[in-house]
């Protein structure tokens, strides 16, 4: 191997994040633990890979951006999806579809905002026939002596078309001690004749599993539906509903949507940053939360990656055996990147 300083620097530079190493074995170790892949957010100008969309945003428009990338992005970059376009005119056309609004389609959605509840709890089973994806949103009231225990008082399920599949108020198993009206809009009269929690559990489980028993869909997907939401572990726990992890798409835990500190972003922040409108500005509408989570999922799923493989399948392709070390040290950074795989399931694989 050529040990001149220039060639060494170039050879030991990561082809994904551009970090440089003094020794090639350090680069190999970096590739082993970094899980770089085509599924990572990537700058459309310099092609640098970033672990999180927040990191890519800082790279392009942060307080200390890369100067050349920031210059191009300022005229041809979309600050919502972070894509780069051929011309400012192409960007203007794109923004017409990328900038979304809070407006809800259809009469049923408008009635839901007015706390309208039809005779069948807005259960529109016919809309489920072609729906493979469901978003879930809940409204929590308080229980316990100090009102800090979360109890689900209202639930919404919507399809990918953003129409309501099922919505109802729920009567919790224990007394409500804090209705949290300022943010929930829930009053005692809403829960007086509401659907019992056990009945709501059965209906939600039936809609998600599409009639299949839970033991059957744990081993194979079958006809079960993908569940989308924000903070789904908490929502499902409050509802007392179990669902297989491989069918859950949670915007609170999806790696590209996390903060650079690996903590979750709020749904309000994600909606404003990546969809371009505000939610949760007063009384929090669970329908709005469902729509925001569904739109974020669709946006993440529609990313155009140049190749696909079974990422996040449990097989750690980056765990190279020790006997391969000499071979890997002779491999170019670009080839090392080709060998690397993601450590999470990219939602683009759903499409």
mmCIF file of C-alpha atoms in Angstrom, residues 10 12 33 36 46 48 62 82 146 153 159 173 182 205 211 235 261 270 296 312 332 347:
data_model
loop_
_atom_site.group_PDB
_atom_site.id
_atom_site.type_symbol
_atom_site.label_atom_id
_atom_site.label_comp_id
_atom_site.label_asym_id
_atom_site.label_seq_id
_atom_site.Cartn_x
_atom_site.Cartn_y
_atom_site.Cartn_z
ATOM 1 C CA UNK A 10 -7.688 9.577 0.759
ATOM 2 C CA UNK A 12 -8.624 6.083 4.993
ATOM 3 C CA UNK A 33 -20.002 -0.013 14.043
ATOM 4 C CA UNK A 36 -23.709 3.250 6.978
ATOM 5 C CA UNK A 46 -21.754 16.486 -1.640
ATOM 6 C CA UNK A 48 -22.376 12.959 2.615
ATOM 7 C CA UNK A 62 -27.588 24.906 10.421
ATOM 8 C CA UNK A 82 -34.263 18.444 2.042
ATOM 9 C CA UNK A 146 -53.090 12.971 41.602
ATOM 10 C CA UNK A 153 -60.530 8.389 26.745
ATOM 11 C CA UNK A 159 -56.518 4.766 6.680
ATOM 12 C CA UNK A 173 -61.731 0.861 33.896
ATOM 13 C CA UNK A 182 -57.602 22.458 28.299
ATOM 14 C CA UNK A 205 -57.419 -5.653 17.636
ATOM 15 C CA UNK A 211 -59.573 -10.967 11.530
ATOM 16 C CA UNK A 235 -50.819 4.228 23.303
ATOM 17 C CA UNK A 261 -28.913 13.074 20.854
ATOM 18 C CA UNK A 270 -41.843 16.785 13.204
ATOM 19 C CA UNK A 296 -44.708 11.461 7.989
ATOM 20 C CA UNK A 312 -32.941 -4.558 9.995
ATOM 21 C CA UNK A 332 -11.447 0.593 -0.950
ATOM 22 C CA UNK A 347 -39.650 2.274 5.684
#
